[in-house]
Coordinates of C-alpha atoms in Angstrom, one line a residue:
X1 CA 81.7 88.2 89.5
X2 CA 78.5 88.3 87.2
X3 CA 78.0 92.3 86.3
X4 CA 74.1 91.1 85.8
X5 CA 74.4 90.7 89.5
X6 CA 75.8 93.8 90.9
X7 CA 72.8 95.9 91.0
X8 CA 73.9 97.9 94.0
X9 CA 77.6 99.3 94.3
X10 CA 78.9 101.0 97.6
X11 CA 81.7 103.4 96.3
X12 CA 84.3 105.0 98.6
X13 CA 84.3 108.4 97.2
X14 CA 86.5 111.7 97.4
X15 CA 85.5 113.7 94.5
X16 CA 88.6 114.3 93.2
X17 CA 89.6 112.5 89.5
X18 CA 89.0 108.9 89.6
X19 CA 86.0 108.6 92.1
X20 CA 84.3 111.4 90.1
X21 CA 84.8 109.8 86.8
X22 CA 83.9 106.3 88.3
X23 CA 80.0 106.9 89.2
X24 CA 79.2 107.4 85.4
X25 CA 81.6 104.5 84.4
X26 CA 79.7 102.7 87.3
X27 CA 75.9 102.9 85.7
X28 CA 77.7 102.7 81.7
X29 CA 79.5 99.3 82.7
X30 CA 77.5 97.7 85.5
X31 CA 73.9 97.9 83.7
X32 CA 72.9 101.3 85.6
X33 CA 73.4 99.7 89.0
X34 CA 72.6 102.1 92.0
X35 CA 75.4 104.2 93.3
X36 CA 76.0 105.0 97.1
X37 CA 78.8 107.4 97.6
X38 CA 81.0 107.3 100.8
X39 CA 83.3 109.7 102.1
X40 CA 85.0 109.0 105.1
X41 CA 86.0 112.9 106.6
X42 CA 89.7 112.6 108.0
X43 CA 90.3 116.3 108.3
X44 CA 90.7 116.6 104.7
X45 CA 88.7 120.1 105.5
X46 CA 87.4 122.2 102.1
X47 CA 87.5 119.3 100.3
X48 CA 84.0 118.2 101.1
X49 CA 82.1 121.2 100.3
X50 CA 79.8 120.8 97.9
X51 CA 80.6 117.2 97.7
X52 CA 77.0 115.8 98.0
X53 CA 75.6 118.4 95.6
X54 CA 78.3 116.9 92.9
X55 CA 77.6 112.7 93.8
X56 CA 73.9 113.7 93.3
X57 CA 74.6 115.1 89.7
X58 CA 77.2 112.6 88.6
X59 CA 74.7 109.6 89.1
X60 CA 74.7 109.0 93.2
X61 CA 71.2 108.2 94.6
X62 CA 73.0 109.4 97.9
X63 CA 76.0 110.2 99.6
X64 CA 77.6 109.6 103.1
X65 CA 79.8 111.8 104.8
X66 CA 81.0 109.8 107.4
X67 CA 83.4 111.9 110.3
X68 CA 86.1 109.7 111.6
X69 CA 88.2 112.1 112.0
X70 CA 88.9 111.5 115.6
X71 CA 88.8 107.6 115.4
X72 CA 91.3 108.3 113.0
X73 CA 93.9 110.1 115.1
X74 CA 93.1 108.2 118.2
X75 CA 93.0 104.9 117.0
X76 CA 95.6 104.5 114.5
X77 CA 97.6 107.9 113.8
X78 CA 99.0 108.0 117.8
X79 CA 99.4 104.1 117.7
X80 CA 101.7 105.0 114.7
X81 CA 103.5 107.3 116.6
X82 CA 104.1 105.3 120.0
X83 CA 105.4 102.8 117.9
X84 CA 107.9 105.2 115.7
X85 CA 106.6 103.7 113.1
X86 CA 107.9 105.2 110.1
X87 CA 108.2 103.8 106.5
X88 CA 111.9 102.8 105.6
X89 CA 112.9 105.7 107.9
X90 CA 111.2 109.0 107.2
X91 CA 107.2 108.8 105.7
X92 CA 105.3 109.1 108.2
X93 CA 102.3 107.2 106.8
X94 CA 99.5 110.0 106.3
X95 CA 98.2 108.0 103.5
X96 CA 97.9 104.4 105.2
X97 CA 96.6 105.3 108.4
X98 CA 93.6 106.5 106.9
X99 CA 93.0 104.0 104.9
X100 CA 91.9 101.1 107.4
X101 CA 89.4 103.3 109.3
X102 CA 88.1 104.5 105.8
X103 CA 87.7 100.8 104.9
X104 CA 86.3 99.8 108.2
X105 CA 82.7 101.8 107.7
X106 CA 82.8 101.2 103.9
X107 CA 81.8 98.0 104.4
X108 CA 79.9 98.7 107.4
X109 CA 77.7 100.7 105.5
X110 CA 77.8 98.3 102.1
X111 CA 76.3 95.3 104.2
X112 CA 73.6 98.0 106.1
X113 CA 72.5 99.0 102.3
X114 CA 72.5 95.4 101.2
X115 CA 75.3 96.1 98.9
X116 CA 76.2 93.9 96.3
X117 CA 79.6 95.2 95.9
X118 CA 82.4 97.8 97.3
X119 CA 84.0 100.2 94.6
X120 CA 87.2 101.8 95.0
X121 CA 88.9 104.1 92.6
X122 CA 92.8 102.7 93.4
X123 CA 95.1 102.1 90.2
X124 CA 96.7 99.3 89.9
X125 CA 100.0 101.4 90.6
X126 CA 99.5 101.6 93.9
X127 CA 99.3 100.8 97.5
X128 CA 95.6 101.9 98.5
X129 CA 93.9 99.1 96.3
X130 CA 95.4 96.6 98.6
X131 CA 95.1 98.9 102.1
X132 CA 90.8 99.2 101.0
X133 CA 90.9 95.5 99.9
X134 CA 92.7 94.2 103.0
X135 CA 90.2 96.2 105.4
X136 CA 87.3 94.9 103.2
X137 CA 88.4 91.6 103.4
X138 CA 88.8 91.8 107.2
X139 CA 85.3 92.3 107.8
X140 CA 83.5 91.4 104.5
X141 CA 85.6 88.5 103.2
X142 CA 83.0 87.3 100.0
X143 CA 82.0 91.1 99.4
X144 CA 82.7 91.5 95.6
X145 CA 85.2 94.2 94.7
X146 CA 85.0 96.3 91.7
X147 CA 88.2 98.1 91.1
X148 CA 87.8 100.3 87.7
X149 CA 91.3 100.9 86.8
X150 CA 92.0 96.7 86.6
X151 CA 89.1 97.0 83.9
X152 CA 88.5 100.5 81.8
X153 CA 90.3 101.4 79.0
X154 CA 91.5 104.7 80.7
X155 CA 95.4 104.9 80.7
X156 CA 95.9 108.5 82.3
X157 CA 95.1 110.9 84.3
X158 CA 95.0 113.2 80.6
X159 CA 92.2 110.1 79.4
X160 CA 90.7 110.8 82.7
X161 CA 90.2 114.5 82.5
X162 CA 89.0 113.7 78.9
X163 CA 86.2 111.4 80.2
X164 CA 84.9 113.9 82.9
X165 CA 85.0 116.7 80.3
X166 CA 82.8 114.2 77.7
X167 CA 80.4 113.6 80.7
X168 CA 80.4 117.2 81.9
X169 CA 81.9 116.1 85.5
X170 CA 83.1 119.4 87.0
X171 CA 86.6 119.1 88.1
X172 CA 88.9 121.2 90.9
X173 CA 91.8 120.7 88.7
X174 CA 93.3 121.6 85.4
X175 CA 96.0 119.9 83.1
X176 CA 98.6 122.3 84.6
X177 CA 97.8 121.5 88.4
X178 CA 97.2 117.6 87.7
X179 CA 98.8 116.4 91.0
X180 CA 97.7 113.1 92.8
X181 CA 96.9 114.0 96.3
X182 CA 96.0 112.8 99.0
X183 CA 94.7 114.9 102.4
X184 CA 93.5 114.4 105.5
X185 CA 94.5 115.7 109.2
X186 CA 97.8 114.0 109.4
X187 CA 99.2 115.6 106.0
X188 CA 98.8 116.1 102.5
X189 CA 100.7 114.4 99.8
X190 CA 101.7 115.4 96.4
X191 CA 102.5 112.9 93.1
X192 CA 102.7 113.6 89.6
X193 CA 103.5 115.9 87.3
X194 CA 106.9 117.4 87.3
X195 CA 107.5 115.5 91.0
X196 CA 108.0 112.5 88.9
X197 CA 111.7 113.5 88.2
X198 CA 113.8 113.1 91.4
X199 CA 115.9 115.7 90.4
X200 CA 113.1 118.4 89.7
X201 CA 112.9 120.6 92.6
X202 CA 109.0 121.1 93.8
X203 CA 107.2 124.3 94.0
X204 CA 107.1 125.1 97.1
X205 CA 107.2 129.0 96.4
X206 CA 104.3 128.8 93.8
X207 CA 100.9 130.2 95.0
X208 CA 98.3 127.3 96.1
X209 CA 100.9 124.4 96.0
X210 CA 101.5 123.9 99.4
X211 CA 98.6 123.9 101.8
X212 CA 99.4 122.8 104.9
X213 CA 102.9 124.3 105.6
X214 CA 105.2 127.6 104.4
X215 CA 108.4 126.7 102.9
X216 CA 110.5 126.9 105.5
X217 CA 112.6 130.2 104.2
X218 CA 109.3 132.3 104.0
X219 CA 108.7 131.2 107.9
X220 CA 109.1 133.6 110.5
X221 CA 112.9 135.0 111.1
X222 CA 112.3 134.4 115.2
X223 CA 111.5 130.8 116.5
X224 CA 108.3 129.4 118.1
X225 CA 108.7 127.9 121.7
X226 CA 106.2 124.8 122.4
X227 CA 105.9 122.0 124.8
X228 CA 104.4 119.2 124.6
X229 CA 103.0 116.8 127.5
X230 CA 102.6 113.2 126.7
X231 CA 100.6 110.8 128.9
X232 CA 102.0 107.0 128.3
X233 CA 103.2 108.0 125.1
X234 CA 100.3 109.8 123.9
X235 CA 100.1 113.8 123.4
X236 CA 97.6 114.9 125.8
X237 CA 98.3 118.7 125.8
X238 CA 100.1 121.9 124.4
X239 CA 101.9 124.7 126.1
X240 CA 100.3 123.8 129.5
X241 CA 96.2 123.5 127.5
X242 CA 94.4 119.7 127.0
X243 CA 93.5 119.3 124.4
X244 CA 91.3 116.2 122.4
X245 CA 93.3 114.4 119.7
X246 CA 91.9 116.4 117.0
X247 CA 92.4 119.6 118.6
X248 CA 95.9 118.7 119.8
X249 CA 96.9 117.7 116.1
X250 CA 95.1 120.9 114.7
X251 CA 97.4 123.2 116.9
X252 CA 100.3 121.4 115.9
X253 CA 99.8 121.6 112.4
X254 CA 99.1 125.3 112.3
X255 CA 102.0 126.0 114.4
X256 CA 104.1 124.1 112.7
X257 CA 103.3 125.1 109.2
X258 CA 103.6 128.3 109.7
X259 CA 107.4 127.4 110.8
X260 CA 107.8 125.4 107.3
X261 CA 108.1 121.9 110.0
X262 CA 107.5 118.7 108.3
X263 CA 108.1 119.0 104.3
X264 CA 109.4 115.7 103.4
X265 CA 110.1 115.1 99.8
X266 CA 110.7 111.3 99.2
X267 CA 111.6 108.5 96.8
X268 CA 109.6 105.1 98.5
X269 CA 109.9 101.2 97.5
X270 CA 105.8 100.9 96.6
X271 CA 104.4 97.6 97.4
X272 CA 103.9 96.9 93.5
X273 CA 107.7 97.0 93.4
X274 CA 108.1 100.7 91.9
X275 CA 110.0 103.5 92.8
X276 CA 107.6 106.2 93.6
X277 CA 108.9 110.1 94.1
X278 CA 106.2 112.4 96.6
X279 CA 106.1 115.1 98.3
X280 CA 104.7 115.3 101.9
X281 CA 103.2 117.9 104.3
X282 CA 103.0 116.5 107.6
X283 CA 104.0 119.5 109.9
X284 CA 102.4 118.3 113.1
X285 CA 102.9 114.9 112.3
X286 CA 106.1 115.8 112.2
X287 CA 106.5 117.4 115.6
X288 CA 104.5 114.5 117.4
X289 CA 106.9 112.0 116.2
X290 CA 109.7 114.0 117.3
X291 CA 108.8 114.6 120.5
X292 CA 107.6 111.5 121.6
X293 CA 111.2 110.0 120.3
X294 CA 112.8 112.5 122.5
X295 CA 110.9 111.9 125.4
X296 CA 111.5 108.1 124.8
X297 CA 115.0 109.2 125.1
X298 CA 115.1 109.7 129.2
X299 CA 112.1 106.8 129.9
X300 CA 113.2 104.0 127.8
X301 CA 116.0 101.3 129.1
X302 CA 118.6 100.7 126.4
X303 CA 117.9 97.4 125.1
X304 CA 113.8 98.0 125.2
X305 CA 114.3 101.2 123.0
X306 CA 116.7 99.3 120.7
X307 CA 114.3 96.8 120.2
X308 CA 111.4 99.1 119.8
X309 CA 113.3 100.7 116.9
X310 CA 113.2 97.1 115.1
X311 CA 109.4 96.5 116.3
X312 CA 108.3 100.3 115.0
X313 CA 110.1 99.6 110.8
X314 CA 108.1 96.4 111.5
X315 CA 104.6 98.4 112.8
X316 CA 105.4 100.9 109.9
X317 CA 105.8 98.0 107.1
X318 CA 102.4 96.5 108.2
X319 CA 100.9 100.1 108.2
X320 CA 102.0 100.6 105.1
X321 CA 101.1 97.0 103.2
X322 CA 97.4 97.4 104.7
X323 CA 98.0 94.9 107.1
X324 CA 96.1 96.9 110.5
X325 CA 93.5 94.4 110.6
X326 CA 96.0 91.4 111.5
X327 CA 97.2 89.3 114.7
X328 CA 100.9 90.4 114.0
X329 CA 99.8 94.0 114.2
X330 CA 97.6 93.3 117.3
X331 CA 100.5 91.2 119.0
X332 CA 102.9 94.3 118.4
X333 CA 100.5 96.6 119.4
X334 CA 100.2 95.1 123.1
X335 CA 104.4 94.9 122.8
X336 CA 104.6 98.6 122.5
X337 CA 101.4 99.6 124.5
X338 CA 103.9 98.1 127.6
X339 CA 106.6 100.1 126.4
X340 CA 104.8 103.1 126.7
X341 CA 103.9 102.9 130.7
X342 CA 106.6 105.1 131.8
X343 CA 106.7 107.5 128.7
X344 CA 105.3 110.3 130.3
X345 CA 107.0 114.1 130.7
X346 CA 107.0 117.1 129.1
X347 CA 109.5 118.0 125.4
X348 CA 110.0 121.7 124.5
X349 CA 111.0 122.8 121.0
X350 CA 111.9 125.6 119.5
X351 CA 110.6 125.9 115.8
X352 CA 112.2 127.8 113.4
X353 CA 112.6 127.6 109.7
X354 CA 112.3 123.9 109.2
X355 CA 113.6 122.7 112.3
X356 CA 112.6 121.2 115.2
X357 CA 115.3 122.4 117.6
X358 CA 115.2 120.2 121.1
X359 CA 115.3 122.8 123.9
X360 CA 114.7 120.2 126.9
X361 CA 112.9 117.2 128.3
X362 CA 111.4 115.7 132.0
X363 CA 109.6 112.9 133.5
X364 CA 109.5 111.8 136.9
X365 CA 109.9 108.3 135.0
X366 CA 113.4 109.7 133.9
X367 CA 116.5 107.1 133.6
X368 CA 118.5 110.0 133.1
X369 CA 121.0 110.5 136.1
X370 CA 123.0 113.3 136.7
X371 CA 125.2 112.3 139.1
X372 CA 125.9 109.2 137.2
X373 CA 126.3 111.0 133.9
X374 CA 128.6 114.0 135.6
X375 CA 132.4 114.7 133.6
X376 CA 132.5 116.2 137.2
X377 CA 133.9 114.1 140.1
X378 CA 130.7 111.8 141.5
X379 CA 130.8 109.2 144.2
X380 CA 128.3 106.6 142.6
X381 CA 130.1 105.9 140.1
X382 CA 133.7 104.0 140.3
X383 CA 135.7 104.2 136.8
X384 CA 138.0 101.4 137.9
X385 CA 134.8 98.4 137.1
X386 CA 135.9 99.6 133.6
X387 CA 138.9 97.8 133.7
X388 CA 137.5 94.1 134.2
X389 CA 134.7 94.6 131.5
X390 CA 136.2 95.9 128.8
X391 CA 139.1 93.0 128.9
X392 CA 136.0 90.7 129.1
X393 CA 133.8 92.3 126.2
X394 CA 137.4 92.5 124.1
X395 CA 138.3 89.3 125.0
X396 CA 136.6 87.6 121.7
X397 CA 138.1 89.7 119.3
X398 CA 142.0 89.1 121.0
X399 CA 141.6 85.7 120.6
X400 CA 140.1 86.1 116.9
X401 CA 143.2 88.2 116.2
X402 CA 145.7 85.5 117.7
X403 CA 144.1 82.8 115.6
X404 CA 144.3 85.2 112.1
X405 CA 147.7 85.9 113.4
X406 CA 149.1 81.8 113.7
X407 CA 147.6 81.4 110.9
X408 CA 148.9 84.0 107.9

């Protein structure tokens, strides 16, 4: 890449630290190129006031505020969840389902403006520079990529701060409140600082830390009762209401951060090969993912939900290594979308300090049979069959035995 080429730069832009501090670097470092900002809006709420107003100062000539908040949820967040996708077990992916949508109209809008290159303000630490690059490269595969942290001098996040205060870049945060995060709809993530030692406990009690939730022991002292009504494995309503994806997800998150639901605070393999410590707030994240395993529960045949398990780390690795814009995650897409034809019903909860307490489940696509499953006496059922299959399922292991035996 020629920097006497690059005359106008496409820059996906949040205002926080790095993209702030990147739009000066930009017009120092690329010959005073032309800087278009773009800010995909994925429910990250407050965060975009008075986000044009600072692009315009800081060297923009303009700034889009692109809402795909919906498109967001829809199209990839409830995929994530009718697949169970979470990442090695327990995130639940707030981050990287953003990010492909996000990269999507980045480039959409680079090749409208006759872009000569897509920024993005990614260190070299992490996963997003290969979740933006992977979506660029799915739809823009020669666009030229300028990726600041693979070429400034900056070390840290203190350099950082340094820079903006030397360009008078106005800032949200201090030194003392430093935190990576990331927010959108799905949940808010929190890196740095103290969280980088495993054994520090986080802050949950001090004021403006979390956002999204209470800590679970300053939730209410009686629990919340909610049902949830999926249609084919998606959430379609609350308590009885339909709502829109956005809406739905809305209610669950207040409701459930006001019972302390989904605080997850993790240690995850990055792609880069580090440990990486963060804290999440995902509360109705949290309580989609539950209830949609629950309803799987009484709709799913044994061996399709055991293999859906094995499908959904799959769906959650791919999620997480940028990889939404591939045939493998199309081909298990259409996998699951047939698993979900009969996961319809209804899950109530009972929130209370943390916990999602089950407190029941239908569908008139239920497997679940009473009469089958009764300790009491049935007719359907005849215990005696037992007797044939279990001395032909332990019939392997007896002669395994035998042969260990002959031969000590």
């Amino acid at each position: 890449m020629n920097k006497a080429d690059i005359k106008k730069v496409v820059l996906a832009y949040s205002g926080g630290l790095d993209t702030s501090i990147i739009i000066p670097w930009l017009k120092e470092n690329y010959n005073n190129c032309e800087v278009i900002a773009v800010s995909g809006n994925v429910g990250q709420a407050s965060e975009l006031e008075g986000l044009e107003e600072k692009a315009l100062k800081t060297g923009a000539s303009k700034l889009y505020i692109e809402d795909l908040t919906r498109e967001f949820v829809e199209q990839v967040g409830f995929e994530a969840v009718k697949a169970g996708a979470k990442y090695e077990g327990d995130y639940l992916l707030g981050t990287a389902l953003a990010r492909p949508i996000i990269g999507k109209r980045l480039v959409e809008i680079a090749l409208a403006e006759g872009a000569d290159a897509i920024c993005h303000g990614c260190t070299g630490k992490g996963n997003d520079q290969v979740r933006f690059e992977m979506a660029v490269r799915a739809f823009a595969p020669d666009m030229p990529i300028i990726a600041p942290w693979r070429e400034w001098d900056i070390k840290s996040r203190e350099e950082e701060i340094e820079y903006a205060e030397a360009h008078n870049i106005p800032l949200k945060i201090s030194r003392e409140t430093n935190y990576s995060k990331d927010k959108n709809i799905w949940h808010l993530s929190h890196e740095g600082l103290d969280l980088e030692d495993p054994m520090n406990t986080p802050l949950y009690d001090k004021e403006g830390f979390l956002e999204m939730c209470v800590a679970p022991w300053n939730a209410p002292d009686e629990p919340t009762s909610i049902t949830i009504h999926f249609e084919k494995g998606v959430a379609t309503a609350v308590d009885g209401v339909e709502l829109d994806p956005v809406e739905l997800l809305t209610k669950l998150n207040e409701v459930g951060g006001a019972n302390g639901i989904g605080l997850d605070d993790l240690v995850e393999n990055r792609m880069v090969g580090m440990k990486s410590r963060g804290l999440y707030e995902n509360p109705g994240a949290a309580i989609l993912y539950r209830a949609h395993q629950v309803l799987e529960t009484i709709t799913l045949d044994r061996e399709t939900m055991h293999y859906k398990e094995l499908v959904g780390a799959k769906f959650a690795e791919l999620l997480y290594y940028g990889q939404w814009y591939t045939p493998l995650r199309e081909s298990l897409q259409a996998f699951v979308d047939k698993t979900q034809e009969t996961v319809t019903g209804d899950v109530k909860f009972k929130l209370y300090k943390g916990n999602i307490i089950n407190d029941g489940v239908c569908s008139p696509y239920s497997l679940y049979d009473e009469e089958v499953a009764t300790f009491d006496e049935d007719t359907v059922y005849d215990q005696t069959d037992s007797k044939g299959f279990i001395s032909l399922y332990t019939l392997s292991t007896k002669v395994y035995a035998r042969m260990k035996e002959k031969n000590k």
